[in-house]
Every structure is written in structure tokens, then in C-alpha cells.
CSV table of C-alpha atoms and ligand atoms in Angstrom, one decimal:
chain,number,residue,atom,x,y,z
A,2,MET,CA,100.4,84.1,78.0
A,3,SER,CA,104.1,83.7,77.4
A,4,ILE,CA,106.5,86.3,78.5
A,5,GLU,CA,108.2,87.5,75.4
A,6,SER,CA,110.3,90.2,76.8
A,7,SER,CA,111.6,91.3,80.1
A,8,PRO,CA,108.9,93.1,81.8
A,9,LYS,CA,109.4,96.8,82.5
A,10,ILE,CA,107.4,99.7,83.9
A,11,ASN,CA,105.7,101.6,81.2
A,12,GLU,CA,106.4,105.3,82.0
A,13,SER,CA,105.0,106.6,78.7
A,14,SER,CA,101.3,106.6,79.8
A,15,GLY,CA,100.0,108.0,83.1
A,16,ILE,CA,98.9,104.5,84.0
A,17,THR,CA,101.4,102.3,85.7
A,18,GLU,CA,101.6,99.0,83.7
A,19,VAL,CA,103.9,96.2,83.4
A,20,ASP,CA,104.5,95.7,79.7
A,21,PHE,CA,105.4,92.2,78.7
A,22,GLY,CA,106.0,93.2,75.1
A,23,SER,CA,103.1,91.4,73.5
A,24,GLU,CA,100.6,92.2,76.2
A,25,ILE,CA,100.0,94.6,79.1
A,26,ALA,CA,99.3,92.6,82.2
A,27,ASP,CA,96.5,93.9,84.3
A,28,ILE,CA,97.4,93.7,88.0
A,29,ARG,CA,93.8,93.2,89.1
A,30,LYS,CA,93.4,90.2,86.7
A,31,THR,CA,96.6,88.6,87.9
A,32,GLY,CA,96.0,85.4,89.8
A,33,ILE,CA,98.1,84.4,92.9
A,34,ASP,CA,100.7,81.7,92.4
A,35,PRO,CA,99.4,78.6,94.2
A,36,ASN,CA,102.9,77.1,94.7
A,37,PHE,CA,103.2,78.6,98.2
A,38,TRP,CA,101.8,77.7,101.7
A,39,TYR,CA,98.6,79.7,102.3
A,40,PRO,CA,96.6,79.8,105.6
A,41,VAL,CA,92.9,79.2,105.0
A,42,ALA,CA,91.6,79.2,108.6
A,43,ARG,CA,92.5,79.8,112.2
A,44,SER,CA,93.3,76.4,113.7
A,45,LYS,CA,90.9,77.1,116.6
A,46,ASP,CA,88.0,77.4,114.1
A,47,LEU,CA,88.4,73.7,113.1
A,48,LYS,CA,86.9,71.9,116.0
A,49,LEU,CA,87.6,68.3,117.1
A,50,GLY,CA,85.6,65.8,115.1
A,51,LYS,CA,84.3,68.5,112.7
A,52,THR,CA,84.8,69.9,109.2
A,53,LEU,CA,85.2,73.4,108.0
A,54,ALA,CA,84.5,74.6,104.5
A,55,VAL,CA,87.0,77.2,103.0
A,56,THR,CA,88.0,78.2,99.5
A,57,PHE,CA,91.2,79.1,97.7
A,58,SER,CA,90.8,81.2,94.6
A,59,GLY,CA,87.4,79.6,93.9
A,60,ASP,CA,88.5,76.0,94.7
A,61,PRO,CA,86.2,74.5,97.4
A,62,ILE,CA,88.2,72.8,100.2
A,63,VAL,CA,87.1,71.0,103.3
A,64,LEU,CA,89.3,70.9,106.4
A,65,VAL,CA,88.8,67.9,108.6
A,66,ARG,CA,89.9,67.4,112.2
A,67,PRO,CA,89.5,63.8,113.4
A,68,LYS,CA,89.1,63.2,117.1
A,69,ASN,CA,92.2,61.1,117.0
A,70,GLY,CA,94.8,61.7,114.3
A,71,GLU,CA,96.1,64.5,112.1
A,72,ALA,CA,93.9,67.1,110.5
A,73,PHE,CA,93.7,67.0,106.7
A,74,ALA,CA,92.3,69.0,103.8
A,75,LEU,CA,90.4,67.6,100.7
A,76,GLU,CA,88.6,69.0,97.8
A,77,ASN,CA,85.1,69.9,99.1
A,78,ARG,CA,83.2,68.0,96.4
A,79,CYS,CA,82.2,64.4,96.6
A,80,ALA,CA,83.4,62.3,93.7
A,81,HIS,CA,80.0,60.7,93.5
A,82,ARG,CA,77.5,63.5,92.9
A,83,GLN,CA,79.6,66.6,93.6
A,84,VAL,CA,77.9,67.7,96.8
A,85,PRO,CA,80.1,69.5,99.4
A,86,LEU,CA,81.8,67.1,101.8
A,87,ASP,CA,81.8,69.4,104.7
A,88,ILE,CA,78.2,68.5,105.4
A,89,GLY,CA,79.4,64.9,105.9
A,90,LYS,CA,80.5,63.2,109.1
A,91,VAL,CA,83.9,62.7,110.5
A,92,ALA,CA,84.2,59.0,111.3
A,93,GLY,CA,87.5,58.0,112.9
A,94,CYS,CA,90.3,59.3,110.6
A,95,THR,CA,87.9,59.4,107.6
A,96,LEU,CA,85.2,61.7,106.2
A,97,LYS,CA,81.9,60.2,105.2
A,98,CYS,CA,79.9,62.1,102.6
A,99,GLY,CA,76.6,63.3,103.9
A,100,TYR,CA,74.5,62.0,101.0
A,101,HIS,CA,75.2,58.2,100.3
A,102,GLY,CA,78.0,57.8,102.8
A,103,TRP,CA,81.0,57.2,100.6
A,104,VAL,CA,84.0,57.2,102.9
A,105,TYR,CA,87.2,59.1,102.1
A,106,ASP,CA,90.6,58.7,103.8
A,107,ALA,CA,93.0,61.5,104.7
A,108,GLN,CA,94.5,61.3,101.2
A,109,GLY,CA,91.2,61.7,99.5
A,110,LYS,CA,90.8,58.1,98.4
A,111,CYS,CA,87.4,56.6,98.5
A,112,ILE,CA,87.9,53.5,100.7
A,113,SER,CA,84.3,52.4,101.0
A,114,ILE,CA,81.0,52.7,99.2
A,115,PRO,CA,78.6,51.3,101.8
A,116,TYR,CA,76.3,49.6,99.3
A,117,LEU,CA,79.0,48.1,97.0
A,118,ASP,CA,81.9,45.7,97.5
A,119,SER,CA,85.2,47.4,98.1
A,120,SER,CA,86.6,46.5,94.6
A,121,LYS,CA,84.3,49.2,93.1
A,122,THR,CA,85.7,52.1,95.2
A,123,LYS,CA,89.2,52.2,93.6
A,124,ARG,CA,88.7,54.8,90.8
A,125,ASN,CA,87.1,57.3,93.1
A,126,GLN,CA,89.3,60.0,94.6
A,127,VAL,CA,89.0,63.6,95.5
A,128,ARG,CA,92.0,66.0,95.6
A,129,HIS,CA,94.1,66.0,98.6
A,130,TYR,CA,95.8,69.2,99.8
A,131,PRO,CA,99.0,69.0,101.8
A,132,SER,CA,98.4,70.8,105.1
A,133,ARG,CA,100.3,72.1,108.1
A,134,GLU,CA,99.4,74.0,111.2
A,135,ALA,CA,101.6,76.7,112.6
A,136,TYR,CA,101.2,80.0,114.4
A,137,GLY,CA,97.6,79.2,115.2
A,138,LEU,CA,96.8,79.0,111.5
A,139,PHE,CA,95.8,76.1,109.2
A,140,PHE,CA,97.9,76.2,106.0
A,141,ILE,CA,97.4,74.3,102.8
A,142,PHE,CA,99.6,73.9,99.8
A,143,PRO,CA,97.3,74.4,96.8
A,144,GLY,CA,99.9,74.2,94.1
A,145,ASP,CA,101.8,71.4,92.3
A,146,PRO,CA,102.9,68.9,95.0
A,147,GLU,CA,106.2,68.5,93.2
A,148,LYS,CA,107.0,72.2,93.9
A,149,MET,CA,106.2,71.9,97.6
A,150,GLU,CA,109.7,71.2,98.6
A,151,ASP,CA,110.9,74.5,97.1
A,152,ALA,CA,108.2,76.6,98.8
A,153,MET,CA,109.6,78.1,102.0
A,154,PHE,CA,107.3,77.8,104.9
A,155,PRO,CA,106.8,81.3,106.6
A,156,ASN,CA,109.2,81.8,109.4
A,157,LEU,CA,107.9,84.1,112.1
A,158,PRO,CA,110.3,84.1,115.1
A,159,SER,CA,108.4,86.8,117.0
A,160,ALA,CA,105.3,84.6,117.1
A,161,ASP,CA,107.1,82.2,119.4
A,162,ASN,CA,109.0,84.8,121.3
A,163,PRO,CA,107.6,85.5,124.8
A,164,LYS,CA,108.8,89.1,124.5
A,165,TYR,CA,105.9,89.6,122.0
A,166,LYS,CA,102.2,89.4,122.3
A,167,THR,CA,100.3,88.5,119.2
A,168,ARG,CA,97.0,89.8,117.9
A,169,TYR,CA,95.5,87.8,115.0
A,170,LEU,CA,93.9,89.4,112.0
A,171,ASN,CA,91.2,87.3,110.4
A,172,ARG,CA,88.8,89.1,108.1
A,173,LYS,CA,87.3,89.0,104.6
A,174,VAL,CA,87.8,92.0,102.4
A,175,ASP,CA,86.0,92.4,99.1
A,176,CYS,CA,88.9,93.3,96.9
A,177,HIS,CA,91.7,91.8,94.9
A,178,TYR,CA,94.7,90.8,97.0
A,179,THR,CA,97.0,93.3,95.3
A,180,PHE,CA,95.0,96.2,96.6
A,181,MET,CA,95.9,95.0,100.1
A,182,HIS,CA,99.6,94.9,99.3
A,183,GLU,CA,99.5,98.4,97.9
A,184,ASN,CA,97.5,99.8,100.7
A,185,LEU,CA,100.0,98.7,103.3
A,186,MET,CA,103.1,99.5,101.2
A,187,ASP,CA,101.9,103.0,100.5
A,188,MET,CA,102.3,104.9,103.8
A,189,ASN,CA,101.4,108.1,102.0
A,190,HIS,CA,97.8,107.3,102.8
A,191,GLN,CA,97.9,108.5,106.4
A,192,PHE,CA,95.4,111.2,105.5
A,193,LEU,CA,92.8,108.4,105.4
A,194,HIS,CA,93.4,107.8,109.1
A,195,ARG,CA,93.4,111.4,110.1
A,196,LYS,CA,90.5,111.0,112.6
A,197,LEU,CA,92.3,108.2,114.4
A,198,MET,CA,95.9,109.2,114.0
A,199,GLY,CA,95.8,113.0,113.8
A,200,GLY,CA,98.2,114.8,111.5
A,201,ILE,CA,101.0,112.5,110.5
A,202,LYS,CA,103.7,113.5,108.0
A,203,THR,CA,105.2,110.5,106.2
A,204,MET,CA,108.8,110.6,105.0
A,205,PHE,CA,109.8,108.1,102.4
A,206,LEU,CA,113.4,107.0,103.1
A,207,GLY,CA,114.1,104.6,100.2
A,208,MET,CA,113.3,101.3,98.6
A,209,ARG,CA,115.0,98.1,97.6
A,210,GLU,CA,113.9,95.3,95.3
A,211,GLY,CA,114.7,91.8,94.2
A,212,LYS,CA,113.1,89.3,91.8
A,213,ASN,CA,110.3,88.2,94.2
A,214,TRP,CA,110.4,91.0,96.8
A,215,PHE,CA,110.1,94.7,97.3
A,216,GLU,CA,110.6,96.8,100.4
A,217,ALA,CA,110.3,100.5,101.4
A,218,ASP,CA,111.5,102.4,104.4
A,219,TYR,CA,109.6,105.3,106.1
A,220,THR,CA,109.8,107.5,109.1
A,221,PHE,CA,107.1,109.8,110.5
A,222,THR,CA,106.7,113.1,112.2
A,223,ARG,CA,103.6,114.5,113.9
A,224,ALA,CA,102.3,117.6,112.1
A,225,SER,CA,99.3,118.2,114.3
A,226,GLY,CA,97.2,116.6,117.1
A,227,SER,CA,98.5,114.3,119.8
A,228,GLN,CA,99.6,110.7,119.6
A,229,PRO,CA,96.6,108.3,119.9
A,230,LEU,CA,96.7,106.2,123.1
A,231,GLY,CA,96.3,102.9,121.1
A,232,GLU,CA,99.5,103.8,119.1
A,233,LYS,CA,101.3,104.9,122.2
A,234,PHE,CA,100.7,101.6,124.0
A,235,MET,CA,101.5,99.7,120.9
A,236,LEU,CA,105.0,101.2,120.6
A,237,GLY,CA,105.8,100.6,124.2
A,238,ASP,CA,109.0,101.9,125.9
A,239,ARG,CA,111.1,104.3,123.9
A,240,PRO,CA,114.8,103.8,124.5
A,241,LYS,CA,117.1,106.9,124.7
A,242,ALA,CA,117.9,107.5,121.1
A,243,ALA,CA,121.2,109.0,120.0
A,244,ALA,CA,121.2,112.3,118.1
A,245,GLY,CA,120.0,111.8,114.5
A,246,GLU,CA,118.4,108.4,115.2
A,247,ARG,CA,114.7,108.2,114.2
A,248,ASP,CA,111.9,105.7,114.0
A,249,LEU,CA,112.0,103.4,111.1
A,250,MET,CA,109.2,101.4,109.4
A,251,THR,CA,110.1,98.8,106.8
A,252,ILE,CA,107.3,97.3,104.7
A,253,ARG,CA,108.2,94.3,102.6
A,254,THR,CA,106.3,92.2,100.2
A,255,GLU,CA,108.2,88.9,99.7
A,256,TYR,CA,105.9,87.1,97.4
A,257,PRO,CA,103.2,86.3,98.4
A,258,TYR,CA,103.5,87.4,102.0
A,259,GLN,CA,103.8,91.0,103.4
A,260,THR,CA,105.5,92.2,106.5
A,261,LEU,CA,105.8,95.5,108.4
A,262,LYS,CA,108.4,96.2,111.1
A,263,PHE,CA,108.6,99.3,113.1
A,264,TRP,CA,111.6,100.2,115.2
A,265,THR,CA,111.4,103.1,117.6
A,266,ALA,CA,114.5,105.3,117.4
A,267,GLY,CA,117.4,103.6,119.2
A,268,SER,CA,115.8,100.2,119.6
A,269,LYS,CA,117.3,96.9,118.4
A,270,GLU,CA,114.2,94.8,118.2
A,271,PRO,CA,111.0,96.0,116.4
A,272,ALA,CA,108.3,97.3,118.6
A,273,LEU,CA,105.8,96.0,116.0
A,274,ASP,CA,106.3,93.0,113.8
A,275,LEU,CA,103.4,92.4,111.4
A,276,TRP,CA,103.0,89.4,109.0
A,277,ASN,CA,100.1,89.4,106.6
A,278,ILE,CA,98.8,87.3,103.7
A,279,TYR,CA,95.8,88.1,101.6
A,280,VAL,CA,94.3,84.8,100.3
A,281,PRO,CA,92.0,85.0,97.3
A,282,ILE,CA,88.6,83.5,98.1
A,283,ASP,CA,86.8,83.5,94.8
A,284,LYS,CA,87.7,82.5,91.2
A,285,ASP,CA,87.9,86.1,90.0
A,286,ASN,CA,90.0,87.1,93.0
A,287,LYS,CA,87.7,89.9,93.9
A,288,LYS,CA,87.6,88.9,97.6
A,289,ASN,CA,90.4,88.0,99.9
A,290,HIS,CA,90.7,86.4,103.3
A,291,THR,CA,93.3,88.4,105.2
A,292,PHE,CA,95.2,86.5,107.8
A,293,GLY,CA,97.8,88.2,109.9
A,294,LEU,CA,99.8,88.1,113.1
A,295,MET,CA,100.4,91.5,114.7
A,296,MET,CA,103.3,90.9,117.1
A,297,ILE,CA,103.8,93.6,119.6
A,298,LYS,CA,106.8,93.9,121.9
A,299,ARG,CA,106.1,93.9,125.6
A,300,PRO,CA,107.4,96.9,127.5
A,301,LYS,CA,109.7,96.3,130.5
A,302,MET,CA,106.7,96.0,132.7
A,303,GLY,CA,105.1,93.4,130.4
A,304,PHE,CA,101.7,93.4,132.1
A,305,LEU,CA,101.1,96.9,130.9
A,306,LEU,CA,100.6,95.6,127.4
A,307,ASP,CA,97.9,93.2,128.6
A,308,MET,CA,96.3,96.1,130.5
A,309,PHE,CA,96.2,98.4,127.5
A,310,TRP,CA,95.4,95.6,125.0
A,311,PRO,CA,91.7,96.7,124.7
A,312,PHE,CA,92.9,100.2,123.6
A,313,ILE,CA,95.2,98.6,121.0
A,314,ILE,CA,92.4,96.4,119.7
A,315,TRP,CA,90.1,99.3,119.4
A,316,PHE,CA,92.7,101.5,117.7
A,317,THR,CA,93.8,98.8,115.2
A,318,ASN,CA,90.3,97.8,114.4
A,319,GLY,CA,89.5,101.4,113.5
A,320,ILE,CA,92.5,101.6,111.2
A,321,PHE,CA,91.7,98.3,109.5
A,322,ALA,CA,88.1,99.4,109.1
A,323,GLU,CA,89.2,102.5,107.2
A,324,ASP,CA,91.6,100.5,105.1
A,325,ARG,CA,88.9,97.9,104.3
A,326,VAL,CA,86.4,100.6,103.1
A,327,ILE,CA,88.9,102.3,100.9
A,328,CYS,CA,90.2,99.0,99.3
A,329,GLU,CA,86.7,97.9,98.6
A,330,LEU,CA,85.9,101.2,97.0
A,331,GLU,CA,89.0,100.7,94.8
A,332,GLN,CA,87.7,97.3,93.8
A,333,LYS,CA,84.3,98.8,93.0
A,334,ALA,CA,86.0,101.4,90.8
A,335,PHE,CA,88.0,98.7,89.0
A,336,ASP,CA,84.8,96.7,88.4
A,337,GLU,CA,83.1,99.7,86.8
A,338,ASN,CA,85.8,100.0,84.2
A,339,ASP,CA,86.9,96.4,84.2
A,340,CYS,CA,90.5,97.5,83.7
A,341,ASP,CA,93.1,99.0,85.9
A,342,SER,CA,93.1,102.8,85.3
A,343,ASN,CA,95.1,103.8,88.3
A,344,ASN,CA,97.4,106.8,87.8
A,345,GLU,CA,100.1,105.7,90.1
A,346,VAL,CA,102.9,108.2,90.8
A,347,PHE,CA,104.8,106.7,93.7
A,348,PRO,CA,107.9,104.7,92.7
A,349,ALA,CA,107.5,102.3,95.7
A,350,ILE,CA,104.1,101.2,94.5
A,351,LYS,CA,105.2,101.0,90.9
A,352,GLY,CA,108.0,98.7,92.0
A,353,LEU,CA,105.6,96.6,94.2
A,354,ARG,CA,103.2,96.2,91.3
A,355,LYS,CA,105.9,94.9,89.1
A,356,VAL,CA,106.8,92.2,91.7
A,357,LEU,CA,103.1,91.2,92.1
A,358,ILE,CA,102.6,90.9,88.4
A,359,GLU,CA,105.8,89.1,87.6
A,360,ASN,CA,105.3,86.5,90.3
A,361,GLY,CA,101.6,86.1,89.8
A,362,ILE,CA,99.7,84.0,87.3
A,363,ARG,CA,98.6,85.7,84.0
B,27,LIG,S1,77.1,62.4,96.7
B,27,LIG,FE1,78.6,61.8,98.1
B,27,LIG,S2,78.2,59.8,98.5
B,27,LIG,FE2,76.8,60.3,97.0
B,28,LIG,FE1,96.0,102.2,106.3
């Protein structure tokens, strides 16, 4: 569709919509913009001399790691009879289809058909995806190669900072990627985590927005129960805070990525620095592969973080499990109606939805 007028939040109905004048965009039918760098696997899961099948929004992709030479990513569909190439064989710096043995180079060009002379191979090519490995993740650029130069590669300084220890998130969740953004941005859902977190009161401090980003600030107080050990270990040393200083959490969606930073009162560096991306798996974008780096600042006695790591894993797994269940239930409810009927009331989520729709593909 073409955008005929400047999008705005429609406040007249109970449903939060972005109104493009001629058409109301449905956030759950909004595709992700492919013109960004997306991780599709943990680097460690692509073994030497092997292939790994992944998908991006329904597109089959094969990752290949030659024993000598750079890893590469191709369309996972042989140009001959369309079978997946990941069942093939890595031979030197090439990939040999598992059926008739057509040979593809790292650019996706068929360079040999074993039973024909080489002049007959020329027209055969599979799509090549630019790829990069960083932060323990295998990234591809699934968009228009001409736009690659303009796409900022994620910059995660805490990932290389020895003051931080990283926990990787790598899980598939059966919901549209926008549910994930909303779930993290909306800190008013602490009630969901009441068994693990106890009684937490969320205070919304404000929000800011730009064309391709939205962020919200929060602080928290404890209304009942005691602080869970996993959270206590995660937040580490608490510096002496001046009167009036309080903990601050800033959650930011800078399309298409999302971050969460948590500063304990009086600290200069975040105790928790989280980076997430929710990569659509299927064509309808009803499933996503969540990749994340949860970077936790080491306390003064750094070894304590290693010692308490199992508590942190247990605690964060519990929180993620609850978030996964609720997001999948949201997707199920959407599927039953086949339209977004959410009655959103929170301005931060309305603003976030606007960014996700405006920057997505309709
Ligand atoms: S199907 Fe791949 S070589 Fe024939
Ligand atoms: Fe949550």
C-alpha cells in the first residue's frame, strides 16, 4: 500500500491503530524490514565443514562453514530441482548439492555440474546473502544489497567489555515479533511474574520518540515479598546513592532491535545491559527466533557473578518462560480473530506500535 497521509494514532476507537488515511495498518500483519542485519544462528551452532538450515521470514537459507575459508550464506534451494542444499556436502570452499552434486561457490554461483561441461553451468545461480559474524552470532543481510551500506551494524560495547558477563538468549517463540517488543516495553506486566518476583510496583517515568525509535523509562519499588536471589545477584553491588536518586530502567526499540538498560541508583554504568532481536521465522511472521545478549556487570569481587550464575540462569529462564507463554497466548487470540483487537491504553505501547508499523513492511 502507499502511504497517503502521515500516520497517526487513532484515538477515536478503543483499539490502538495506526491510520494511514486510506487503510488501517494491522500491526500483526506488518512484516519486518529486511534491510537490516539479522542474526539467524549462534556461530557455535555452525560447525566446521558443516551446513545449518535457517529461515528468515519464510525464506530458506543455508549457512555453510568450510574447513578453510570464510563462512557464507545461500538460498537453501538447489537451482536444479529445488531440494534443500543443507543436505549437501561442504567441499573445500564450495557446497555440493546432495542430489546430483551441482557445486556452488560462496557467491551462490553454480561452478560445476559433474555430468556436463562447464559452459552449461553459467545460468545457474542461487541467492547469496551477505553475512557477518559478531558477538557469537551469525548475521545475514536479507534485504536489497544496495541498501547494505546504510544499515548500521549493531554496536554492543558491553559484549566486549570484560567488566560484563554475557548470557545468550536463543529461543523460538510462536508469536509475531511485535508481541515481543511490546512485552518488554510494557513494564506494567510485573503481575505476570508475581510468583518469581513478588510484589513489584512499576513507576513509569516518561518516554521519548523519534522516527525509527521509541524509549520509555521506569523505576520500581517493592510492594510485598522479598527480592528474589536471582535478581539480587544480577544487579550486583549497589553504590551509595545520593538522596533522591533511584534505580532507572530504560527500554528502547531502535528499529528493528530492542535494548533494556538498568542502572541501580547512583551507578554510572548499567548493571544490566540487554540487547534483543526477534527474527521472523515463517512467511506469516507468526513465529520468531529470539536472539539476545544479556550483559551483566560484574561486582567488585567479579568471581561472585560466576558463582551465582546458575541462580541468574534459573531466575531469568523462569521470567522468559512466563513471557513466552503469555506472548503465545496473545498470538493465539489474534489468530482466532485474524485482526488486532487489542484495547491498548498505555501511551508507551501506543507509541511503540506506531514505530513498528511505520518502519515495517505493509
Ligand atoms: S537437485 Fe541439486 S543437483 Fe540436482
Ligand atoms: Fe516479562
